[in-house]
Amino acid sequence: MRPDTDPEIAVVSFPVDRHSWVYFTPRTTAGPPRPPALGEKSATAARLFLDHYGLALPPGDWRTHSELPVGVGMASSTADIVATLRCLFRVFSLPYDTDVVLGVLTDIERADSVFLDEFALYLSGRHRVVRRLGQDIGFHTAYVTEPGTVDTAAVTPLLLDHYRRRGEEYHRCLTDLLKGFDSGDPAAVARAATTSAALSQEVLPKATFSSLQAHRERFGADGVFVAHTGCLAGYLFASHPRAEVKSELSAFFHSLGHQCTFTQGGYG
């Protein structure tokens, strides 16, 4: 998108049923403090939160758990930060404040819109919600994680150059995507996601993408999606695939050298 003179990366994050968990347990017994279990970005988020509200954390212990692999395009660091902030809102019995979350994210990193409980068109560098897209769309997914990791910050200049070269195609893709959300049509959203995934092949290609495209109709998938700054590639289904289709999908992905994962995505 070009909100003013400079182009910005705009994303519609696709949430899947995988989570990051953060717990804080106040300590009731004396003893030496345990080392924090938080990662560097999450620890920074906690400090910024406490500074914002002028609070001090009571003695206690952090514990974390994440179902999101790092560096594959699942917004794991953003999810960790948001989980930390949501934990702190509960620790201090404060109402969840999206503006505070946005402020903390702005000071730490380019982010996805995982702090919202709905789809949204979001400027990831400016941390600005351009348009809320609701909760009506949902999918079942079958995906694989290809080997390797991606440094989001390092590839951002490459992505911006690519988006500038393909500006017209992305504009048409965005128009079709928004029409799909406006009409509550998951198939239209899946088609736009497929177009975006195909464009992404020019800058961060996925080895499995061409095979996924070639066999999409065979499995009855509505579209193909990828992690645009990661290593994920998979199918979008507007309705739950039958058990025999899931077995065939698993065998298909295995033939490509990958273990298939099934999970729900979106909200509808």
PDB file of C-alpha atoms in Angstrom:
ATOM      1  CA  MET A   1       0.000   0.000   0.000  1.00  0.00           C
ATOM      2  CA  ARG A   2       0.997   3.608  -0.454  1.00  0.00           C
ATOM      3  CA  PRO A   3      -0.596   5.489   2.466  1.00  0.00           C
ATOM      4  CA  ASP A   4       1.371   8.614   1.445  1.00  0.00           C
ATOM      5  CA  THR A   5       4.494   9.124  -0.660  1.00  0.00           C
ATOM      6  CA  ASP A   6       6.296   6.008   0.576  1.00  0.00           C
ATOM      7  CA  PRO A   7       5.091   2.433   0.009  1.00  0.00           C
ATOM      8  CA  GLU A   8       4.460   0.301   3.090  1.00  0.00           C
ATOM      9  CA  ILE A   9       4.106  -3.435   3.551  1.00  0.00           C
ATOM     10  CA  ALA A  10       0.446  -4.182   4.299  1.00  0.00           C
ATOM     11  CA  VAL A  11      -0.578  -7.609   5.565  1.00  0.00           C
ATOM     12  CA  VAL A  12      -3.716  -9.529   6.362  1.00  0.00           C
ATOM     13  CA  SER A  13      -2.430 -12.019   8.916  1.00  0.00           C
ATOM     14  CA  PHE A  14      -3.888 -15.518   8.781  1.00  0.00           C
ATOM     15  CA  PRO A  15      -4.205 -16.862  12.331  1.00  0.00           C
ATOM     16  CA  VAL A  16      -4.103 -20.614  12.829  1.00  0.00           C
ATOM     17  CA  ASP A  17      -4.923 -22.670  15.885  1.00  0.00           C
ATOM     18  CA  ARG A  18      -1.419 -22.548  17.331  1.00  0.00           C
ATOM     19  CA  HIS A  19      -0.526 -20.447  20.348  1.00  0.00           C
ATOM     20  CA  SER A  20       2.104 -18.870  22.533  1.00  0.00           C
ATOM     21  CA  TRP A  21       1.524 -19.073  26.298  1.00  0.00           C
ATOM     22  CA  VAL A  22       3.024 -16.915  29.053  1.00  0.00           C
ATOM     23  CA  TYR A  23       2.382 -17.374  32.781  1.00  0.00           C
ATOM     24  CA  PHE A  24       3.446 -15.336  35.800  1.00  0.00           C
ATOM     25  CA  THR A  25       3.118 -16.879  39.253  1.00  0.00           C
ATOM     26  CA  PRO A  26       3.615 -14.592  42.269  1.00  0.00           C
ATOM     27  CA  ARG A  27       6.043 -16.136  44.713  1.00  0.00           C
ATOM     28  CA  THR A  28       4.789 -16.880  48.191  1.00  0.00           C
ATOM     29  CA  THR A  29       8.066 -18.185  49.649  1.00  0.00           C
ATOM     30  CA  ALA A  30      11.419 -16.511  50.019  1.00  0.00           C
ATOM     31  CA  GLY A  31      14.369 -17.586  47.945  1.00  0.00           C
ATOM     32  CA  PRO A  32      16.788 -16.444  45.288  1.00  0.00           C
ATOM     33  CA  PRO A  33      15.163 -15.082  42.135  1.00  0.00           C
ATOM     34  CA  ARG A  34      15.028 -17.488  39.244  1.00  0.00           C
ATOM     35  CA  PRO A  35      16.350 -16.384  35.857  1.00  0.00           C
ATOM     36  CA  PRO A  36      13.546 -14.990  33.687  1.00  0.00           C
ATOM     37  CA  ALA A  37      12.097 -17.485  31.237  1.00  0.00           C
ATOM     38  CA  LEU A  38      11.158 -14.718  28.831  1.00  0.00           C
ATOM     39  CA  GLY A  39      12.977 -14.171  25.563  1.00  0.00           C
ATOM     40  CA  GLU A  40      14.718 -10.865  24.907  1.00  0.00           C
ATOM     41  CA  LYS A  41      11.823  -9.242  23.038  1.00  0.00           C
ATOM     42  CA  SER A  42       9.247 -10.428  25.570  1.00  0.00           C
ATOM     43  CA  ALA A  43      11.385  -9.144  28.450  1.00  0.00           C
ATOM     44  CA  THR A  44      11.605  -5.779  26.681  1.00  0.00           C
ATOM     45  CA  ALA A  45       7.828  -5.791  26.240  1.00  0.00           C
ATOM     46  CA  ALA A  46       7.336  -6.440  29.954  1.00  0.00           C
ATOM     47  CA  ARG A  47       9.670  -3.568  30.857  1.00  0.00           C
ATOM     48  CA  LEU A  48       7.879  -1.177  28.486  1.00  0.00           C
ATOM     49  CA  PHE A  49       4.499  -2.215  29.908  1.00  0.00           C
ATOM     50  CA  LEU A  50       5.608  -1.617  33.483  1.00  0.00           C
ATOM     51  CA  ASP A  51       7.170   1.735  32.546  1.00  0.00           C
ATOM     52  CA  HIS A  52       3.973   2.819  30.775  1.00  0.00           C
ATOM     53  CA  TYR A  53       1.797   2.156  33.818  1.00  0.00           C
ATOM     54  CA  GLY A  54       4.409   3.076  36.434  1.00  0.00           C
ATOM     55  CA  LEU A  55       4.181  -0.374  37.996  1.00  0.00           C
ATOM     56  CA  ALA A  56       6.629  -2.773  39.581  1.00  0.00           C
ATOM     57  CA  LEU A  57       6.354  -6.515  39.122  1.00  0.00           C
ATOM     58  CA  PRO A  58       5.993  -8.403  42.414  1.00  0.00           C
ATOM     59  CA  PRO A  59       8.353 -11.295  43.183  1.00  0.00           C
ATOM     60  CA  GLY A  60       7.416 -14.264  41.088  1.00  0.00           C
ATOM     61  CA  ASP A  61       8.334 -16.588  38.263  1.00  0.00           C
ATOM     62  CA  TRP A  62       7.690 -16.598  34.526  1.00  0.00           C
ATOM     63  CA  ARG A  63       6.878 -19.709  32.550  1.00  0.00           C
ATOM     64  CA  THR A  64       6.396 -19.883  28.788  1.00  0.00           C
ATOM     65  CA  HIS A  65       5.294 -22.385  26.193  1.00  0.00           C
ATOM     66  CA  SER A  66       4.954 -21.937  22.445  1.00  0.00           C
ATOM     67  CA  GLU A  67       3.465 -24.075  19.691  1.00  0.00           C
ATOM     68  CA  LEU A  68       4.965 -21.733  17.080  1.00  0.00           C
ATOM     69  CA  PRO A  69       8.334 -22.589  15.521  1.00  0.00           C
ATOM     70  CA  VAL A  70      10.738 -19.650  15.242  1.00  0.00           C
ATOM     71  CA  GLY A  71      11.754 -18.141  11.910  1.00  0.00           C
ATOM     72  CA  VAL A  72       9.281 -19.973   9.674  1.00  0.00           C
ATOM     73  CA  GLY A  73       6.763 -17.155   9.201  1.00  0.00           C
ATOM     74  CA  MET A  74       4.243 -17.824  11.981  1.00  0.00           C
ATOM     75  CA  ALA A  75       4.783 -14.499  13.794  1.00  0.00           C
ATOM     76  CA  SER A  76       6.255 -16.330  16.782  1.00  0.00           C
ATOM     77  CA  SER A  77       8.052 -13.321  18.282  1.00  0.00           C
ATOM     78  CA  THR A  78       4.984 -11.083  17.951  1.00  0.00           C
ATOM     79  CA  ALA A  79       2.850 -13.812  19.513  1.00  0.00           C
ATOM     80  CA  ASP A  80       5.318 -14.112  22.421  1.00  0.00           C
ATOM     81  CA  ILE A  81       5.193 -10.355  22.986  1.00  0.00           C
ATOM     82  CA  VAL A  82       1.394 -10.218  22.878  1.00  0.00           C
ATOM     83  CA  ALA A  83       1.088 -13.226  25.203  1.00  0.00           C
ATOM     84  CA  THR A  84       3.441 -11.509  27.665  1.00  0.00           C
ATOM     85  CA  LEU A  85       1.397  -8.312  27.581  1.00  0.00           C
ATOM     86  CA  ARG A  86      -1.911 -10.153  27.970  1.00  0.00           C
ATOM     87  CA  CYS A  87      -0.442 -11.943  30.968  1.00  0.00           C
ATOM     88  CA  LEU A  88       0.587  -8.628  32.535  1.00  0.00           C
ATOM     89  CA  PHE A  89      -2.845  -7.098  31.968  1.00  0.00           C
ATOM     90  CA  ARG A  90      -4.259 -10.001  33.978  1.00  0.00           C
ATOM     91  CA  VAL A  91      -1.564  -9.860  36.671  1.00  0.00           C
ATOM     92  CA  PHE A  92      -2.460  -6.237  37.394  1.00  0.00           C
ATOM     93  CA  SER A  93      -6.216  -6.623  36.696  1.00  0.00           C
ATOM     94  CA  LEU A  94      -6.058  -4.008  33.954  1.00  0.00           C
ATOM     95  CA  PRO A  95      -8.377  -3.953  30.937  1.00  0.00           C
ATOM     96  CA  TYR A  96      -6.735  -5.093  27.720  1.00  0.00           C
ATOM     97  CA  ASP A  97      -5.725  -1.958  25.797  1.00  0.00           C
ATOM     98  CA  THR A  98      -4.903  -2.379  22.109  1.00  0.00           C
ATOM     99  CA  ASP A  99      -3.254   1.049  21.992  1.00  0.00           C
ATOM    100  CA  VAL A 100      -0.784   0.038  24.695  1.00  0.00           C
ATOM    101  CA  VAL A 101      -0.008  -3.181  22.818  1.00  0.00           C
ATOM    102  CA  LEU A 102       0.559  -1.223  19.606  1.00  0.00           C
ATOM    103  CA  GLY A 103       2.833   1.205  21.411  1.00  0.00           C
ATOM    104  CA  VAL A 104       4.966  -1.602  22.812  1.00  0.00           C
ATOM    105  CA  LEU A 105       5.172  -3.382  19.456  1.00  0.00           C
ATOM    106  CA  THR A 106       6.163  -0.132  17.747  1.00  0.00           C
ATOM    107  CA  ASP A 107       9.172   0.143  20.062  1.00  0.00           C
ATOM    108  CA  ILE A 108      10.290  -3.439  19.402  1.00  0.00           C
ATOM    109  CA  GLU A 109       9.661  -4.768  15.896  1.00  0.00           C
ATOM    110  CA  ARG A 110       7.680  -4.869  12.676  1.00  0.00           C
ATOM    111  CA  ALA A 111       4.686  -6.999  13.574  1.00  0.00           C
ATOM    112  CA  ASP A 112       1.648  -8.947  12.451  1.00  0.00           C
ATOM    113  CA  SER A 113      -1.875  -8.193  13.669  1.00  0.00           C
ATOM    114  CA  VAL A 114      -2.044 -11.183  16.025  1.00  0.00           C
ATOM    115  CA  PHE A 115      -2.980  -8.841  18.879  1.00  0.00           C
ATOM    116  CA  LEU A 116      -6.455  -8.522  17.315  1.00  0.00           C
ATOM    117  CA  ASP A 117      -9.166 -11.175  17.492  1.00  0.00           C
ATOM    118  CA  GLU A 118     -10.274 -10.605  13.907  1.00  0.00           C
ATOM    119  CA  PHE A 119      -8.848 -10.228  10.428  1.00  0.00           C
ATOM    120  CA  ALA A 120      -7.445  -6.797   9.604  1.00  0.00           C
ATOM    121  CA  LEU A 121      -5.520  -4.996   6.900  1.00  0.00           C
ATOM    122  CA  TYR A 122      -2.458  -3.835   8.803  1.00  0.00           C
ATOM    123  CA  LEU A 123       0.634  -1.759   8.024  1.00  0.00           C
ATOM    124  CA  SER A 124       3.261  -3.925   9.685  1.00  0.00           C
ATOM    125  CA  GLY A 125       5.991  -1.276   9.840  1.00  0.00           C
ATOM    126  CA  ARG A 126       3.771   1.590  11.019  1.00  0.00           C
ATOM    127  CA  HIS A 127       1.702  -0.610  13.342  1.00  0.00           C
ATOM    128  CA  ARG A 128      -1.497   0.875  11.990  1.00  0.00           C
ATOM    129  CA  VAL A 129      -4.777  -0.926  11.434  1.00  0.00           C
ATOM    130  CA  VAL A 130      -6.059   0.282   8.067  1.00  0.00           C
ATOM    131  CA  ARG A 131      -9.277  -1.697   8.014  1.00  0.00           C
ATOM    132  CA  ARG A 132     -10.913  -4.296  10.224  1.00  0.00           C
ATOM    133  CA  LEU A 133     -12.222  -7.307   8.304  1.00  0.00           C
ATOM    134  CA  GLY A 134     -14.235  -9.178  10.918  1.00  0.00           C
ATOM    135  CA  GLN A 135     -14.539 -12.804  11.972  1.00  0.00           C
ATOM    136  CA  ASP A 136     -16.781 -14.305   9.292  1.00  0.00           C
ATOM    137  CA  ILE A 137     -14.114 -16.147   7.297  1.00  0.00           C
ATOM    138  CA  GLY A 138     -12.540 -19.434   8.342  1.00  0.00           C
ATOM    139  CA  PHE A 139     -10.585 -22.271   6.760  1.00  0.00           C
ATOM    140  CA  HIS A 140      -9.238 -25.720   7.402  1.00  0.00           C
ATOM    141  CA  THR A 141      -5.596 -25.998   6.429  1.00  0.00           C
ATOM    142  CA  ALA A 142      -3.069 -28.629   5.486  1.00  0.00           C
ATOM    143  CA  TYR A 143       0.479 -27.295   5.424  1.00  0.00           C
ATOM    144  CA  VAL A 144       4.152 -28.153   5.660  1.00  0.00           C
ATOM    145  CA  THR A 145       7.167 -26.345   7.039  1.00  0.00           C
ATOM    146  CA  GLU A 146      10.078 -26.448   4.628  1.00  0.00           C
ATOM    147  CA  PRO A 147      13.662 -26.571   5.981  1.00  0.00           C
ATOM    148  CA  GLY A 148      15.406 -23.380   7.034  1.00  0.00           C
ATOM    149  CA  THR A 149      14.468 -20.101   8.687  1.00  0.00           C
ATOM    150  CA  VAL A 150      13.960 -16.558   7.439  1.00  0.00           C
ATOM    151  CA  ASP A 151      15.228 -13.341   9.045  1.00  0.00           C
ATOM    152  CA  THR A 152      12.252 -11.009   8.587  1.00  0.00           C
ATOM    153  CA  ALA A 153      14.275  -7.822   9.053  1.00  0.00           C
ATOM    154  CA  ALA A 154      16.891  -8.941   6.538  1.00  0.00           C
ATOM    155  CA  VAL A 155      14.386  -9.715   3.772  1.00  0.00           C
ATOM    156  CA  THR A 156      12.262  -6.573   4.194  1.00  0.00           C
ATOM    157  CA  PRO A 157      14.250  -4.531   1.600  1.00  0.00           C
ATOM    158  CA  LEU A 158      13.936  -7.407  -0.888  1.00  0.00           C
ATOM    159  CA  LEU A 159      10.194  -7.555  -0.312  1.00  0.00           C
ATOM    160  CA  LEU A 160       9.751  -3.806  -0.748  1.00  0.00           C
ATOM    161  CA  ASP A 161      11.628  -3.888  -4.053  1.00  0.00           C
ATOM    162  CA  HIS A 162       9.486  -6.815  -5.188  1.00  0.00           C
ATOM    163  CA  TYR A 163       6.247  -5.085  -4.179  1.00  0.00           C
ATOM    164  CA  ARG A 164       7.247  -1.945  -6.072  1.00  0.00           C
ATOM    165  CA  ARG A 165       7.927  -3.973  -9.230  1.00  0.00           C
ATOM    166  CA  ARG A 166       4.633  -5.818  -8.929  1.00  0.00           C
ATOM    167  CA  GLY A 167       2.537  -2.961  -7.585  1.00  0.00           C
ATOM    168  CA  GLU A 168      -0.344  -3.319 -10.043  1.00  0.00           C
ATOM    169  CA  GLU A 169      -0.665  -7.071  -9.482  1.00  0.00           C
ATOM    170  CA  TYR A 170      -0.686  -6.643  -5.717  1.00  0.00           C
ATOM    171  CA  HIS A 171      -3.242  -3.851  -5.959  1.00  0.00           C
ATOM    172  CA  ARG A 172      -5.589  -6.104  -7.940  1.00  0.00           C
ATOM    173  CA  CYS A 173      -4.939  -8.925  -5.483  1.00  0.00           C
ATOM    174  CA  LEU A 174      -5.786  -6.685  -2.520  1.00  0.00           C
ATOM    175  CA  THR A 175      -8.968  -5.491  -4.246  1.00  0.00           C
ATOM    176  CA  ASP A 176     -10.093  -9.085  -4.800  1.00  0.00           C
ATOM    177  CA  LEU A 177      -9.169 -10.033  -1.227  1.00  0.00           C
ATOM    178  CA  LEU A 178     -11.207  -7.199   0.288  1.00  0.00           C
ATOM    179  CA  LYS A 179     -14.170  -8.044  -1.935  1.00  0.00           C
ATOM    180  CA  GLY A 180     -14.001 -11.593  -0.625  1.00  0.00           C
ATOM    181  CA  PHE A 181     -14.057 -10.406   2.967  1.00  0.00           C
ATOM    182  CA  ASP A 182     -16.843  -7.906   2.284  1.00  0.00           C
ATOM    183  CA  SER A 183     -19.055 -10.605   0.764  1.00  0.00           C
ATOM    184  CA  GLY A 184     -18.104 -13.284   3.302  1.00  0.00           C
ATOM    185  CA  ASP A 185     -16.823 -15.499   0.486  1.00  0.00           C
ATOM    186  CA  PRO A 186     -13.982 -17.765   1.677  1.00  0.00           C
ATOM    187  CA  ALA A 187     -13.388 -19.102  -1.857  1.00  0.00           C
ATOM    188  CA  ALA A 188     -12.694 -15.556  -3.099  1.00  0.00           C
ATOM    189  CA  VAL A 189     -10.329 -14.953  -0.189  1.00  0.00           C
ATOM    190  CA  ALA A 190      -8.569 -18.251  -0.983  1.00  0.00           C
ATOM    191  CA  ARG A 191      -8.165 -17.258  -4.640  1.00  0.00           C
ATOM    192  CA  ALA A 192      -6.581 -13.943  -3.631  1.00  0.00           C
ATOM    193  CA  ALA A 193      -4.289 -15.744  -1.180  1.00  0.00           C
ATOM    194  CA  THR A 194      -3.225 -18.051  -4.011  1.00  0.00           C
ATOM    195  CA  THR A 195      -2.431 -15.088  -6.250  1.00  0.00           C
ATOM    196  CA  SER A 196      -0.382 -13.500  -3.485  1.00  0.00           C
ATOM    197  CA  ALA A 197       1.420 -16.793  -2.847  1.00  0.00           C
ATOM    198  CA  ALA A 198       2.293 -17.087  -6.548  1.00  0.00           C
ATOM    199  CA  LEU A 199       3.700 -13.553  -6.564  1.00  0.00           C
ATOM    200  CA  SER A 200       5.746 -14.400  -3.475  1.00  0.00           C
ATOM    201  CA  GLN A 201       7.527 -17.122  -5.439  1.00  0.00           C
ATOM    202  CA  GLU A 202       9.480 -14.406  -7.227  1.00  0.00           C
ATOM    203  CA  VAL A 203      11.213 -13.219  -4.065  1.00  0.00           C
ATOM    204  CA  LEU A 204      11.060 -15.989  -1.406  1.00  0.00           C
ATOM    205  CA  PRO A 205      10.202 -19.159  -3.327  1.00  0.00           C
ATOM    206  CA  LYS A 206       8.842 -22.289  -1.670  1.00  0.00           C
ATOM    207  CA  ALA A 207      10.106 -25.577  -3.109  1.00  0.00           C
ATOM    208  CA  THR A 208       6.711 -27.255  -2.740  1.00  0.00           C
ATOM    209  CA  PHE A 209       4.618 -24.462  -4.264  1.00  0.00           C
ATOM    210  CA  SER A 210       4.491 -25.693  -7.864  1.00  0.00           C
ATOM    211  CA  SER A 211       3.437 -29.168  -6.723  1.00  0.00           C
ATOM    212  CA  LEU A 212       0.765 -27.690  -4.488  1.00  0.00           C
ATOM    213  CA  GLN A 213      -0.579 -25.643  -7.369  1.00  0.00           C
ATOM    214  CA  ALA A 214      -0.543 -28.588  -9.751  1.00  0.00           C
ATOM    215  CA  HIS A 215      -2.516 -30.852  -7.378  1.00  0.00           C
ATOM    216  CA  ARG A 216      -4.900 -28.302  -5.805  1.00  0.00           C
ATOM    217  CA  GLU A 217      -7.972 -29.372  -7.782  1.00  0.00           C
ATOM    218  CA  ARG A 218      -7.224 -33.054  -7.167  1.00  0.00           C
ATOM    219  CA  PHE A 219      -7.673 -32.489  -3.423  1.00  0.00           C
ATOM    220  CA  GLY A 220     -10.538 -30.007  -3.761  1.00  0.00           C
ATOM    221  CA  ALA A 221      -8.628 -27.228  -2.024  1.00  0.00           C
ATOM    222  CA  ASP A 222      -9.949 -23.690  -2.429  1.00  0.00           C
ATOM    223  CA  GLY A 223      -6.489 -22.119  -2.485  1.00  0.00           C
ATOM    224  CA  VAL A 224      -2.830 -22.191  -1.608  1.00  0.00           C
ATOM    225  CA  PHE A 225      -1.203 -20.071   1.083  1.00  0.00           C
ATOM    226  CA  VAL A 226       2.396 -19.416   2.071  1.00  0.00           C
ATOM    227  CA  ALA A 227       4.269 -17.602   4.806  1.00  0.00           C
ATOM    228  CA  HIS A 228       5.517 -14.569   2.907  1.00  0.00           C
ATOM    229  CA  THR A 229       8.500 -14.145   5.259  1.00  0.00           C
ATOM    230  CA  GLY A 230       8.921 -17.790   6.137  1.00  0.00           C
ATOM    231  CA  CYS A 231       8.962 -21.421   5.102  1.00  0.00           C
ATOM    232  CA  LEU A 232       5.305 -22.501   5.239  1.00  0.00           C
ATOM    233  CA  ALA A 233       3.195 -23.616   2.295  1.00  0.00           C
ATOM    234  CA  GLY A 234      -0.169 -25.327   2.299  1.00  0.00           C
ATOM    235  CA  TYR A 235      -3.776 -25.656   1.210  1.00  0.00           C
ATOM    236  CA  LEU A 236      -6.879 -23.717   2.220  1.00  0.00           C
ATOM    237  CA  PHE A 237     -10.194 -25.562   2.505  1.00  0.00           C
ATOM    238  CA  ALA A 238     -13.442 -23.669   3.062  1.00  0.00           C
ATOM    239  CA  SER A 239     -14.990 -26.864   4.452  1.00  0.00           C
ATOM    240  CA  HIS A 240     -13.515 -29.691   6.473  1.00  0.00           C
ATOM    241  CA  PRO A 241     -11.723 -32.200   4.213  1.00  0.00           C
ATOM    242  CA  ARG A 242     -12.970 -35.776   4.566  1.00  0.00           C
ATOM    243  CA  ALA A 243     -10.851 -38.353   6.351  1.00  0.00           C
ATOM    244  CA  GLU A 244      -9.851 -40.086   3.118  1.00  0.00           C
ATOM    245  CA  VAL A 245      -8.764 -36.748   1.625  1.00  0.00           C
ATOM    246  CA  LYS A 246      -6.637 -36.046   4.694  1.00  0.00           C
ATOM    247  CA  SER A 247      -4.991 -39.444   4.294  1.00  0.00           C
ATOM    248  CA  GLU A 248      -4.269 -38.695   0.630  1.00  0.00           C
ATOM    249  CA  LEU A 249      -2.902 -35.257   1.556  1.00  0.00           C
ATOM    250  CA  SER A 250      -0.622 -36.745   4.169  1.00  0.00           C
ATOM    251  CA  ALA A 251       0.730 -39.253   1.654  1.00  0.00           C
ATOM    252  CA  PHE A 252       1.142 -36.514  -0.963  1.00  0.00           C
ATOM    253  CA  PHE A 253       3.151 -34.253   1.330  1.00  0.00           C
ATOM    254  CA  HIS A 254       5.191 -37.244   2.485  1.00  0.00           C
ATOM    255  CA  SER A 255       6.086 -37.914  -1.144  1.00  0.00           C
ATOM    256  CA  LEU A 256       7.462 -34.368  -1.256  1.00  0.00           C
ATOM    257  CA  GLY A 257       9.606 -35.104   1.794  1.00  0.00           C
ATOM    258  CA  HIS A 258       7.507 -33.337   4.432  1.00  0.00           C
ATOM    259  CA  GLN A 259       5.200 -34.132   7.327  1.00  0.00           C
ATOM    260  CA  CYS A 260       1.767 -32.585   6.887  1.00  0.00           C
ATOM    261  CA  THR A 261       0.044 -30.605   9.644  1.00  0.00           C
ATOM    262  CA  PHE A 262      -3.726 -30.044   9.790  1.00  0.00           C
ATOM    263  CA  THR A 263      -5.240 -27.170  11.713  1.00  0.00           C
ATOM    264  CA  GLN A 264      -8.037 -24.623  11.589  1.00  0.00           C
ATOM    265  CA  GLY A 265      -7.397 -21.040  10.623  1.00  0.00           C
ATOM    266  CA  GLY A 266      -9.313 -17.788  10.668  1.00  0.00           C
ATOM    267  CA  TYR A 267     -12.454 -17.273  12.698  1.00  0.00           C
ATOM    268  CA  GLY A 268     -15.554 -18.350  10.765  1.00  0.00           C
TER     269      GLY A 268
END
